[in-house]
Amino acid sequence: MTLIYLALGSAALVPVFTILAVLLRDPDRAAVSRTLATIGYTERRVGPAGRTFGERIGQPFARRLGRVGTALTLGGALARLQRQLDRAGNPPAWPVERVVAAKGIGLFAGAGGGALMGLMLGGGSTLLFATLGGLALGFFGPDLAVYNIGVKRQDSLRASLPDVLDTLTICVEAGQGFDGALAQVARNGRGPMAGEAARVLQEMRIGKSRSEALRAMASRTSVPELRGFASSVVHASDLGVPVGQVLREQAKEMRMRRRQRAEEQAQKVPIKILFPTLFCLFPALFVVILGPGVINIMHAFMH
């Protein structure tokens, strides 16, 4: 029966690999070859001794697999992925093109790992479901990783905002301008908030107004507290209200919100430990308490 399932699976993979062969084909290769032949260009190849195995085999293979991720990622999904990368701080080593390529590589790696696990578990329908599960996990795994990084970064921004507002308030009330106070945060601060302050200053240097740079920061971070901070500073600048007073009120409100979040998290702790207690602690207690009695009752009925 397992051989029948393997044969059916192999037959089903034929059209899949046919489609992949079309997707992986380089459409510009023939045109580039004709152009090079027209100008009399002769390709100078580097010998195998001059390149590593990764350069000769690994990188071209990874690029071809990455094209599958590019072909399967639609325009809306690509824009959503870019927003998630903005929320995650746009890691320099992971531009959107590399994440999309990782989705294509993960598609094949997950399918192969799932198929191997399915064969180890007995094949049949288990092989099919394990392959599909590995395929989905490999394709959507990079999205989940970027999303988790973005959520952690948002939490870090939200937690550090009251301290940043206190620093801005002290600097402004000491006589510095708002831009100088923001430069102090970028220079002496830590974490993603210092990076966001530095980016706001950089955007202002290349021609953006303060309101545009602050609104762009609020938009890319998607943190409601930062959006409120940016709106308050922009409105204060437009209406002529002292920025120091606005910052002091914002800092007081953010400290209150941080305390409320801490109290909310503390109230969730009993609910979170309920299920581990029920399924891990209570069974062991029942075995220790009731086990000897059950054994004695069984001996009494047997004799």
PDB file of C-alpha atoms in Angstrom:
ATOM      1  CA  MET A   1       0.000   0.000   0.000  1.00  0.00           C
ATOM      2  CA  THR A   2       2.881   2.366   0.788  1.00  0.00           C
ATOM      3  CA  LEU A   3       4.350   1.779  -2.678  1.00  0.00           C
ATOM      4  CA  ILE A   4       0.997   2.675  -4.239  1.00  0.00           C
ATOM      5  CA  TYR A   5       0.892   5.940  -2.293  1.00  0.00           C
ATOM      6  CA  LEU A   6       4.461   6.724  -3.317  1.00  0.00           C
ATOM      7  CA  ALA A   7       3.654   6.060  -6.971  1.00  0.00           C
ATOM      8  CA  LEU A   8       0.566   8.291  -6.824  1.00  0.00           C
ATOM      9  CA  GLY A   9       2.552  11.014  -5.081  1.00  0.00           C
ATOM     10  CA  SER A  10       5.298  10.831  -7.694  1.00  0.00           C
ATOM     11  CA  ALA A  11       2.731  11.056 -10.486  1.00  0.00           C
ATOM     12  CA  ALA A  12       1.134  14.072  -8.824  1.00  0.00           C
ATOM     13  CA  LEU A  13       4.505  15.804  -8.552  1.00  0.00           C
ATOM     14  CA  VAL A  14       5.133  15.645 -12.320  1.00  0.00           C
ATOM     15  CA  PRO A  15       2.866  18.622 -13.220  1.00  0.00           C
ATOM     16  CA  VAL A  16       4.152  20.491 -10.167  1.00  0.00           C
ATOM     17  CA  PHE A  17       7.766  20.182 -11.312  1.00  0.00           C
ATOM     18  CA  THR A  18       6.705  21.077 -14.859  1.00  0.00           C
ATOM     19  CA  ILE A  19       5.214  24.340 -13.612  1.00  0.00           C
ATOM     20  CA  LEU A  20       8.291  24.978 -11.483  1.00  0.00           C
ATOM     21  CA  ALA A  21      10.544  24.426 -14.501  1.00  0.00           C
ATOM     22  CA  VAL A  22       8.616  27.128 -16.361  1.00  0.00           C
ATOM     23  CA  LEU A  23       8.826  29.471 -13.381  1.00  0.00           C
ATOM     24  CA  LEU A  24      12.537  28.869 -12.885  1.00  0.00           C
ATOM     25  CA  ARG A  25      13.389  29.504 -16.522  1.00  0.00           C
ATOM     26  CA  ASP A  26      15.270  32.735 -17.000  1.00  0.00           C
ATOM     27  CA  PRO A  27      13.296  34.709 -19.642  1.00  0.00           C
ATOM     28  CA  ASP A  28      16.165  37.110 -20.346  1.00  0.00           C
ATOM     29  CA  ARG A  29      18.858  34.489 -20.878  1.00  0.00           C
ATOM     30  CA  ALA A  30      18.281  34.007 -24.612  1.00  0.00           C
ATOM     31  CA  ALA A  31      17.991  37.753 -25.284  1.00  0.00           C
ATOM     32  CA  VAL A  32      21.189  38.487 -23.371  1.00  0.00           C
ATOM     33  CA  SER A  33      23.012  35.712 -25.250  1.00  0.00           C
ATOM     34  CA  ARG A  34      21.908  37.142 -28.610  1.00  0.00           C
ATOM     35  CA  THR A  35      23.028  40.642 -27.603  1.00  0.00           C
ATOM     36  CA  LEU A  36      26.446  39.412 -26.478  1.00  0.00           C
ATOM     37  CA  ALA A  37      26.867  37.453 -29.701  1.00  0.00           C
ATOM     38  CA  THR A  38      26.021  40.580 -31.713  1.00  0.00           C
ATOM     39  CA  ILE A  39      28.738  42.687 -30.084  1.00  0.00           C
ATOM     40  CA  GLY A  40      31.244  39.833 -30.287  1.00  0.00           C
ATOM     41  CA  TYR A  41      31.587  39.334 -26.543  1.00  0.00           C
ATOM     42  CA  THR A  42      33.260  36.132 -25.394  1.00  0.00           C
ATOM     43  CA  GLU A  43      32.540  35.062 -21.849  1.00  0.00           C
ATOM     44  CA  ARG A  44      35.620  34.576 -19.718  1.00  0.00           C
ATOM     45  CA  ARG A  45      34.891  31.732 -17.364  1.00  0.00           C
ATOM     46  CA  VAL A  46      36.584  31.301 -14.038  1.00  0.00           C
ATOM     47  CA  GLY A  47      37.923  27.816 -13.471  1.00  0.00           C
ATOM     48  CA  PRO A  48      36.404  25.578 -10.816  1.00  0.00           C
ATOM     49  CA  ALA A  49      39.539  25.972  -8.713  1.00  0.00           C
ATOM     50  CA  GLY A  50      38.874  29.704  -8.407  1.00  0.00           C
ATOM     51  CA  ARG A  51      35.391  29.336  -6.952  1.00  0.00           C
ATOM     52  CA  THR A  52      34.055  27.589  -3.888  1.00  0.00           C
ATOM     53  CA  PHE A  53      31.331  24.969  -3.934  1.00  0.00           C
ATOM     54  CA  GLY A  54      28.843  27.521  -2.645  1.00  0.00           C
ATOM     55  CA  GLU A  55      29.655  29.939  -5.478  1.00  0.00           C
ATOM     56  CA  ARG A  56      29.485  27.239  -8.157  1.00  0.00           C
ATOM     57  CA  ILE A  57      26.466  25.255  -6.955  1.00  0.00           C
ATOM     58  CA  GLY A  58      24.856  26.716  -3.852  1.00  0.00           C
ATOM     59  CA  GLN A  59      24.270  30.321  -4.894  1.00  0.00           C
ATOM     60  CA  PRO A  60      22.786  29.621  -8.363  1.00  0.00           C
ATOM     61  CA  PHE A  61      20.566  26.900  -6.908  1.00  0.00           C
ATOM     62  CA  ALA A  62      19.393  29.208  -4.113  1.00  0.00           C
ATOM     63  CA  ARG A  63      18.654  31.976  -6.624  1.00  0.00           C
ATOM     64  CA  ARG A  64      16.532  29.633  -8.710  1.00  0.00           C
ATOM     65  CA  LEU A  65      14.613  28.463  -5.673  1.00  0.00           C
ATOM     66  CA  GLY A  66      14.175  32.081  -4.632  1.00  0.00           C
ATOM     67  CA  ARG A  67      12.423  32.817  -7.928  1.00  0.00           C
ATOM     68  CA  VAL A  68       9.665  30.438  -6.865  1.00  0.00           C
ATOM     69  CA  GLY A  69       9.018  32.578  -3.791  1.00  0.00           C
ATOM     70  CA  THR A  70       8.989  35.692  -5.972  1.00  0.00           C
ATOM     71  CA  ALA A  71       6.530  34.100  -8.408  1.00  0.00           C
ATOM     72  CA  LEU A  72       4.213  32.905  -5.623  1.00  0.00           C
ATOM     73  CA  THR A  73       4.247  36.187  -3.670  1.00  0.00           C
ATOM     74  CA  LEU A  74       1.568  38.434  -5.122  1.00  0.00           C
ATOM     75  CA  GLY A  75       1.643  42.221  -5.126  1.00  0.00           C
ATOM     76  CA  GLY A  76      -0.615  42.615  -2.092  1.00  0.00           C
ATOM     77  CA  ALA A  77       1.389  40.080  -0.093  1.00  0.00           C
ATOM     78  CA  LEU A  78       4.620  41.837  -1.109  1.00  0.00           C
ATOM     79  CA  ALA A  79       3.316  45.195   0.123  1.00  0.00           C
ATOM     80  CA  ARG A  80       2.154  43.595   3.374  1.00  0.00           C
ATOM     81  CA  LEU A  81       5.584  42.005   3.834  1.00  0.00           C
ATOM     82  CA  GLN A  82       7.249  45.391   3.304  1.00  0.00           C
ATOM     83  CA  ARG A  83       5.024  46.915   5.997  1.00  0.00           C
ATOM     84  CA  GLN A  84       5.990  44.115   8.367  1.00  0.00           C
ATOM     85  CA  LEU A  85       9.669  44.759   7.628  1.00  0.00           C
ATOM     86  CA  ASP A  86       9.149  48.464   8.355  1.00  0.00           C
ATOM     87  CA  ARG A  87       7.544  47.493  11.648  1.00  0.00           C
ATOM     88  CA  ALA A  88      10.530  45.228  12.379  1.00  0.00           C
ATOM     89  CA  GLY A  89      12.982  48.070  11.754  1.00  0.00           C
ATOM     90  CA  ASN A  90      14.097  46.990   8.259  1.00  0.00           C
ATOM     91  CA  PRO A  91      17.008  44.719   9.263  1.00  0.00           C
ATOM     92  CA  PRO A  92      19.902  45.540   6.889  1.00  0.00           C
ATOM     93  CA  ALA A  93      20.672  41.882   6.230  1.00  0.00           C
ATOM     94  CA  TRP A  94      17.066  41.066   5.284  1.00  0.00           C
ATOM     95  CA  PRO A  95      15.630  43.257   2.521  1.00  0.00           C
ATOM     96  CA  VAL A  96      12.271  42.252   1.114  1.00  0.00           C
ATOM     97  CA  GLU A  97      13.891  40.469  -1.853  1.00  0.00           C
ATOM     98  CA  ARG A  98      15.883  38.188   0.438  1.00  0.00           C
ATOM     99  CA  VAL A  99      12.828  37.383   2.569  1.00  0.00           C
ATOM    100  CA  VAL A 100      10.866  36.464  -0.557  1.00  0.00           C
ATOM    101  CA  ALA A 101      13.761  34.266  -1.713  1.00  0.00           C
ATOM    102  CA  ALA A 102      13.815  32.616   1.720  1.00  0.00           C
ATOM    103  CA  LYS A 103      10.125  31.798   1.272  1.00  0.00           C
ATOM    104  CA  GLY A 104      10.926  29.944  -1.943  1.00  0.00           C
ATOM    105  CA  ILE A 105      13.821  28.052  -0.379  1.00  0.00           C
ATOM    106  CA  GLY A 106      11.720  27.267   2.691  1.00  0.00           C
ATOM    107  CA  LEU A 107       8.981  25.910   0.432  1.00  0.00           C
ATOM    108  CA  PHE A 108      11.231  23.119  -0.843  1.00  0.00           C
ATOM    109  CA  ALA A 109      13.074  22.569   2.432  1.00  0.00           C
ATOM    110  CA  GLY A 110       9.804  22.298   4.356  1.00  0.00           C
ATOM    111  CA  ALA A 111       8.270  19.954   1.793  1.00  0.00           C
ATOM    112  CA  GLY A 112      11.358  17.728   1.868  1.00  0.00           C
ATOM    113  CA  GLY A 113      11.494  17.675   5.657  1.00  0.00           C
ATOM    114  CA  GLY A 114       7.772  16.964   5.916  1.00  0.00           C
ATOM    115  CA  ALA A 115       8.000  14.142   3.369  1.00  0.00           C
ATOM    116  CA  LEU A 116      10.908  12.587   5.257  1.00  0.00           C
ATOM    117  CA  MET A 117       8.993  12.760   8.526  1.00  0.00           C
ATOM    118  CA  GLY A 118       5.907  11.306   6.848  1.00  0.00           C
ATOM    119  CA  LEU A 119       7.929   8.355   5.560  1.00  0.00           C
ATOM    120  CA  MET A 120       9.392   7.790   9.016  1.00  0.00           C
ATOM    121  CA  LEU A 121       5.891   7.794  10.523  1.00  0.00           C
ATOM    122  CA  GLY A 122       4.606   5.147   8.131  1.00  0.00           C
ATOM    123  CA  GLY A 123       3.741   6.835   4.847  1.00  0.00           C
ATOM    124  CA  GLY A 124       0.249   6.819   3.391  1.00  0.00           C
ATOM    125  CA  SER A 125      -1.981   9.730   4.292  1.00  0.00           C
ATOM    126  CA  THR A 126       0.540  10.736   6.968  1.00  0.00           C
ATOM    127  CA  LEU A 127       3.089  11.354   4.202  1.00  0.00           C
ATOM    128  CA  LEU A 128       0.659  13.615   2.345  1.00  0.00           C
ATOM    129  CA  PHE A 129      -0.339  15.679   5.378  1.00  0.00           C
ATOM    130  CA  ALA A 130       3.246  15.936   6.654  1.00  0.00           C
ATOM    131  CA  THR A 131       4.442  17.135   3.234  1.00  0.00           C
ATOM    132  CA  LEU A 132       1.682  19.733   2.971  1.00  0.00           C
ATOM    133  CA  GLY A 133       2.317  20.887   6.532  1.00  0.00           C
ATOM    134  CA  GLY A 134       6.062  21.219   5.942  1.00  0.00           C
ATOM    135  CA  LEU A 135       5.419  23.045   2.667  1.00  0.00           C
ATOM    136  CA  ALA A 136       3.123  25.580   4.373  1.00  0.00           C
ATOM    137  CA  LEU A 137       5.490  26.008   7.318  1.00  0.00           C
ATOM    138  CA  GLY A 138       8.495  26.544   5.057  1.00  0.00           C
ATOM    139  CA  PHE A 139       6.679  29.084   2.872  1.00  0.00           C
ATOM    140  CA  PHE A 140       5.058  31.115   5.653  1.00  0.00           C
ATOM    141  CA  GLY A 141       7.883  30.675   8.184  1.00  0.00           C
ATOM    142  CA  PRO A 142       9.780  33.840   7.112  1.00  0.00           C
ATOM    143  CA  ASP A 143       6.545  35.839   7.390  1.00  0.00           C
ATOM    144  CA  LEU A 144       6.011  34.582  10.942  1.00  0.00           C
ATOM    145  CA  ALA A 145       9.621  35.371  11.864  1.00  0.00           C
ATOM    146  CA  VAL A 146       9.357  38.943  10.543  1.00  0.00           C
ATOM    147  CA  TYR A 147       6.001  39.394  12.300  1.00  0.00           C
ATOM    148  CA  ASN A 148       7.415  38.228  15.644  1.00  0.00           C
ATOM    149  CA  ILE A 149      10.408  40.560  15.314  1.00  0.00           C
ATOM    150  CA  GLY A 150       8.023  43.435  14.589  1.00  0.00           C
ATOM    151  CA  VAL A 151       5.835  42.662  17.617  1.00  0.00           C
ATOM    152  CA  LYS A 152       8.862  42.512  19.939  1.00  0.00           C
ATOM    153  CA  ARG A 153      10.152  45.784  18.537  1.00  0.00           C
ATOM    154  CA  GLN A 154       6.771  47.442  19.063  1.00  0.00           C
ATOM    155  CA  ASP A 155       6.754  46.272  22.685  1.00  0.00           C
ATOM    156  CA  SER A 156      10.256  47.682  23.153  1.00  0.00           C
ATOM    157  CA  LEU A 157       9.240  51.030  21.649  1.00  0.00           C
ATOM    158  CA  ARG A 158       6.141  51.170  23.815  1.00  0.00           C
ATOM    159  CA  ALA A 159       8.095  50.358  26.978  1.00  0.00           C
ATOM    160  CA  SER A 160      10.873  52.904  26.363  1.00  0.00           C
ATOM    161  CA  LEU A 161       8.639  55.791  25.261  1.00  0.00           C
ATOM    162  CA  PRO A 162       7.967  57.247  28.786  1.00  0.00           C
ATOM    163  CA  ASP A 163      11.710  57.460  29.530  1.00  0.00           C
ATOM    164  CA  VAL A 164      12.354  59.054  26.137  1.00  0.00           C
ATOM    165  CA  LEU A 165       9.630  61.625  26.783  1.00  0.00           C
ATOM    166  CA  ASP A 166      11.183  62.436  30.163  1.00  0.00           C
ATOM    167  CA  THR A 167      14.532  63.012  28.443  1.00  0.00           C
ATOM    168  CA  LEU A 168      12.929  65.239  25.808  1.00  0.00           C
ATOM    169  CA  THR A 169      11.092  67.213  28.498  1.00  0.00           C
ATOM    170  CA  ILE A 170      14.265  67.828  30.523  1.00  0.00           C
ATOM    171  CA  CYS A 171      16.228  68.909  27.439  1.00  0.00           C
ATOM    172  CA  VAL A 172      13.502  71.248  26.149  1.00  0.00           C
ATOM    173  CA  GLU A 173      12.907  72.844  29.547  1.00  0.00           C
ATOM    174  CA  ALA A 174      16.678  73.313  29.914  1.00  0.00           C
ATOM    175  CA  GLY A 175      16.657  75.534  26.823  1.00  0.00           C
ATOM    176  CA  GLN A 176      17.357  73.157  23.930  1.00  0.00           C
ATOM    177  CA  GLY A 177      15.163  73.041  20.877  1.00  0.00           C
ATOM    178  CA  PHE A 178      13.079  69.982  20.086  1.00  0.00           C
ATOM    179  CA  ASP A 179      15.493  68.894  17.353  1.00  0.00           C
ATOM    180  CA  GLY A 180      18.440  69.156  19.738  1.00  0.00           C
ATOM    181  CA  ALA A 181      16.558  67.154  22.371  1.00  0.00           C
ATOM    182  CA  LEU A 182      15.792  64.507  19.763  1.00  0.00           C
ATOM    183  CA  ALA A 183      19.487  64.415  18.860  1.00  0.00           C
ATOM    184  CA  GLN A 184      20.293  63.766  22.535  1.00  0.00           C
ATOM    185  CA  VAL A 185      17.911  60.782  22.496  1.00  0.00           C
ATOM    186  CA  ALA A 186      19.491  59.452  19.292  1.00  0.00           C
ATOM    187  CA  ARG A 187      23.022  59.916  20.666  1.00  0.00           C
ATOM    188  CA  ASN A 188      22.609  58.680  24.236  1.00  0.00           C
ATOM    189  CA  GLY A 189      19.574  56.419  24.020  1.00  0.00           C
ATOM    190  CA  ARG A 190      19.454  52.676  23.567  1.00  0.00           C
ATOM    191  CA  GLY A 191      17.190  50.320  21.731  1.00  0.00           C
ATOM    192  CA  PRO A 192      14.921  50.921  18.740  1.00  0.00           C
ATOM    193  CA  MET A 193      13.675  54.291  20.021  1.00  0.00           C
ATOM    194  CA  ALA A 194      17.145  55.796  19.580  1.00  0.00           C
ATOM    195  CA  GLY A 195      17.223  54.444  16.028  1.00  0.00           C
ATOM    196  CA  GLU A 196      13.824  55.955  15.252  1.00  0.00           C
ATOM    197  CA  ALA A 197      14.941  59.336  16.624  1.00  0.00           C
ATOM    198  CA  ALA A 198      18.069  59.193  14.459  1.00  0.00           C
ATOM    199  CA  ARG A 199      15.974  58.358  11.404  1.00  0.00           C
ATOM    200  CA  VAL A 200      13.620  61.282  12.073  1.00  0.00           C
ATOM    201  CA  LEU A 201      16.610  63.639  12.234  1.00  0.00           C
ATOM    202  CA  GLN A 202      18.074  62.146   9.054  1.00  0.00           C
ATOM    203  CA  GLU A 203      14.799  62.633   7.172  1.00  0.00           C
ATOM    204  CA  MET A 204      14.637  66.230   8.382  1.00  0.00           C
ATOM    205  CA  ARG A 205      18.181  66.840   7.089  1.00  0.00           C
ATOM    206  CA  ILE A 206      17.291  65.611   3.601  1.00  0.00           C
ATOM    207  CA  GLY A 207      14.348  68.000   3.295  1.00  0.00           C
ATOM    208  CA  LYS A 208      11.340  66.648   5.169  1.00  0.00           C
ATOM    209  CA  SER A 209       9.539  68.877   7.611  1.00  0.00           C
ATOM    210  CA  ARG A 210       9.351  67.922  11.272  1.00  0.00           C
ATOM    211  CA  SER A 211       5.671  67.043  11.036  1.00  0.00           C
ATOM    212  CA  GLU A 212       6.240  64.805   7.985  1.00  0.00           C
ATOM    213  CA  ALA A 213       9.156  63.001   9.643  1.00  0.00           C
ATOM    214  CA  LEU A 214       7.206  62.415  12.877  1.00  0.00           C
ATOM    215  CA  ARG A 215       4.134  61.179  11.010  1.00  0.00           C
ATOM    216  CA  ALA A 216       6.323  58.840   8.935  1.00  0.00           C
ATOM    217  CA  MET A 217       7.788  57.425  12.167  1.00  0.00           C
ATOM    218  CA  ALA A 218       4.306  56.842  13.578  1.00  0.00           C
ATOM    219  CA  SER A 219       3.181  55.198  10.336  1.00  0.00           C
ATOM    220  CA  ARG A 220       6.063  52.743   9.964  1.00  0.00           C
ATOM    221  CA  THR A 221       6.134  51.694  13.639  1.00  0.00           C
ATOM    222  CA  SER A 222       2.332  51.257  13.945  1.00  0.00           C
ATOM    223  CA  VAL A 223       2.496  51.998  17.694  1.00  0.00           C
ATOM    224  CA  PRO A 224      -0.591  53.945  18.890  1.00  0.00           C
ATOM    225  CA  GLU A 225       1.394  55.695  21.635  1.00  0.00           C
ATOM    226  CA  LEU A 226       3.960  56.967  19.133  1.00  0.00           C
ATOM    227  CA  ARG A 227       1.163  58.091  16.841  1.00  0.00           C
ATOM    228  CA  GLY A 228      -0.356  60.107  19.689  1.00  0.00           C
ATOM    229  CA  PHE A 229       3.042  61.586  20.567  1.00  0.00           C
ATOM    230  CA  ALA A 230       3.683  62.638  16.965  1.00  0.00           C
ATOM    231  CA  SER A 231       0.215  64.187  16.628  1.00  0.00           C
ATOM    232  CA  SER A 232       0.613  66.123  19.899  1.00  0.00           C
ATOM    233  CA  VAL A 233       3.998  67.571  18.910  1.00  0.00           C
ATOM    234  CA  VAL A 234       2.760  68.516  15.430  1.00  0.00           C
ATOM    235  CA  HIS A 235      -0.374  70.218  16.791  1.00  0.00           C
ATOM    236  CA  ALA A 236       1.661  72.036  19.448  1.00  0.00           C
ATOM    237  CA  SER A 237       4.024  73.364  16.775  1.00  0.00           C
ATOM    238  CA  ASP A 238       1.128  74.466  14.563  1.00  0.00           C
ATOM    239  CA  LEU A 239      -0.796  76.194  17.377  1.00  0.00           C
ATOM    240  CA  GLY A 240       2.201  77.770  19.094  1.00  0.00           C
ATOM    241  CA  VAL A 241       1.773  75.836  22.352  1.00  0.00           C
ATOM    242  CA  PRO A 242       5.024  75.353  24.348  1.00  0.00           C
ATOM    243  CA  VAL A 243       6.439  71.971  23.392  1.00  0.00           C
ATOM    244  CA  GLY A 244       7.850  71.371  26.883  1.00  0.00           C
ATOM    245  CA  GLN A 245       4.388  71.490  28.437  1.00  0.00           C
ATOM    246  CA  VAL A 246       3.024  69.061  25.850  1.00  0.00           C
ATOM    247  CA  LEU A 247       5.932  66.676  26.396  1.00  0.00           C
ATOM    248  CA  ARG A 248       5.435  66.740  30.176  1.00  0.00           C
ATOM    249  CA  GLU A 249       1.756  65.835  29.802  1.00  0.00           C
ATOM    250  CA  GLN A 250       2.610  63.121  27.296  1.00  0.00           C
ATOM    251  CA  ALA A 251       5.240  61.648  29.635  1.00  0.00           C
ATOM    252  CA  LYS A 252       2.756  61.573  32.516  1.00  0.00           C
ATOM    253  CA  GLU A 253       0.152  59.840  30.349  1.00  0.00           C
ATOM    254  CA  MET A 254       2.658  57.278  29.018  1.00  0.00           C
ATOM    255  CA  ARG A 255       3.825  56.393  32.531  1.00  0.00           C
ATOM    256  CA  MET A 256       0.215  55.834  33.544  1.00  0.00           C
ATOM    257  CA  ARG A 257      -0.377  53.614  30.499  1.00  0.00           C
ATOM    258  CA  ARG A 258       2.771  51.619  31.250  1.00  0.00           C
ATOM    259  CA  ARG A 259       1.568  51.006  34.796  1.00  0.00           C
ATOM    260  CA  GLN A 260      -1.855  49.959  33.500  1.00  0.00           C
ATOM    261  CA  ARG A 261      -0.254  47.504  31.071  1.00  0.00           C
ATOM    262  CA  ALA A 262       1.814  46.011  33.886  1.00  0.00           C
ATOM    263  CA  GLU A 263      -1.296  45.590  36.043  1.00  0.00           C
ATOM    264  CA  GLU A 264      -3.135  44.014  33.116  1.00  0.00           C
ATOM    265  CA  GLN A 265      -0.321  41.537  32.527  1.00  0.00           C
ATOM    266  CA  ALA A 266      -0.282  40.684  36.233  1.00  0.00           C
ATOM    267  CA  GLN A 267      -4.016  39.954  36.160  1.00  0.00           C
ATOM    268  CA  LYS A 268      -3.511  37.543  33.256  1.00  0.00           C
ATOM    269  CA  VAL A 269      -0.982  35.420  35.152  1.00  0.00           C
ATOM    270  CA  PRO A 270      -3.534  33.255  37.066  1.00  0.00           C
ATOM    271  CA  ILE A 271      -5.322  32.392  33.822  1.00  0.00           C
ATOM    272  CA  LYS A 272      -2.049  31.544  32.075  1.00  0.00           C
ATOM    273  CA  ILE A 273      -0.913  29.164  34.830  1.00  0.00           C
ATOM    274  CA  LEU A 274      -4.331  27.486  35.101  1.00  0.00           C
ATOM    275  CA  PHE A 275      -3.888  25.008  32.254  1.00  0.00           C
ATOM    276  CA  PRO A 276      -0.291  24.004  33.112  1.00  0.00           C
ATOM    277  CA  THR A 277      -1.491  23.399  36.673  1.00  0.00           C
ATOM    278  CA  LEU A 278      -4.446  21.295  35.536  1.00  0.00           C
ATOM    279  CA  PHE A 279      -2.561  19.175  33.015  1.00  0.00           C
ATOM    280  CA  CYS A 280       0.893  18.911  34.650  1.00  0.00           C
ATOM    281  CA  LEU A 281       0.630  19.340  38.411  1.00  0.00           C
ATOM    282  CA  PHE A 282      -2.743  17.821  39.287  1.00  0.00           C
ATOM    283  CA  PRO A 283      -2.188  14.456  37.513  1.00  0.00           C
ATOM    284  CA  ALA A 284       1.056  13.954  39.448  1.00  0.00           C
ATOM    285  CA  LEU A 285      -0.703  14.847  42.713  1.00  0.00           C
ATOM    286  CA  PHE A 286      -3.526  12.420  41.965  1.00  0.00           C
ATOM    287  CA  VAL A 287      -1.036   9.628  41.300  1.00  0.00           C
ATOM    288  CA  VAL A 288       0.828  10.309  44.552  1.00  0.00           C
ATOM    289  CA  ILE A 289      -2.292  10.710  46.699  1.00  0.00           C
ATOM    290  CA  LEU A 290      -4.677   8.178  45.184  1.00  0.00           C
ATOM    291  CA  GLY A 291      -2.149   5.669  43.829  1.00  0.00           C
ATOM    292  CA  PRO A 292      -1.570   3.702  47.079  1.00  0.00           C
ATOM    293  CA  GLY A 293      -5.282   3.573  47.818  1.00  0.00           C
ATOM    294  CA  VAL A 294      -6.085   2.249  44.343  1.00  0.00           C
ATOM    295  CA  ILE A 295      -3.386  -0.430  44.706  1.00  0.00           C
ATOM    296  CA  ASN A 296      -4.784  -1.505  48.096  1.00  0.00           C
ATOM    297  CA  ILE A 297      -8.319  -1.700  46.690  1.00  0.00           C
ATOM    298  CA  MET A 298      -7.106  -3.813  43.762  1.00  0.00           C
ATOM    299  CA  HIS A 299      -5.303  -6.191  46.135  1.00  0.00           C
ATOM    300  CA  ALA A 300      -8.432  -6.458  48.320  1.00  0.00           C
ATOM    301  CA  PHE A 301     -10.622  -7.432  45.350  1.00  0.00           C
ATOM    302  CA  MET A 302      -8.033  -9.891  44.036  1.00  0.00           C
ATOM    303  CA  HIS A 303      -7.795 -11.703  47.383  1.00  0.00           C
TER     304      HIS A 303
END
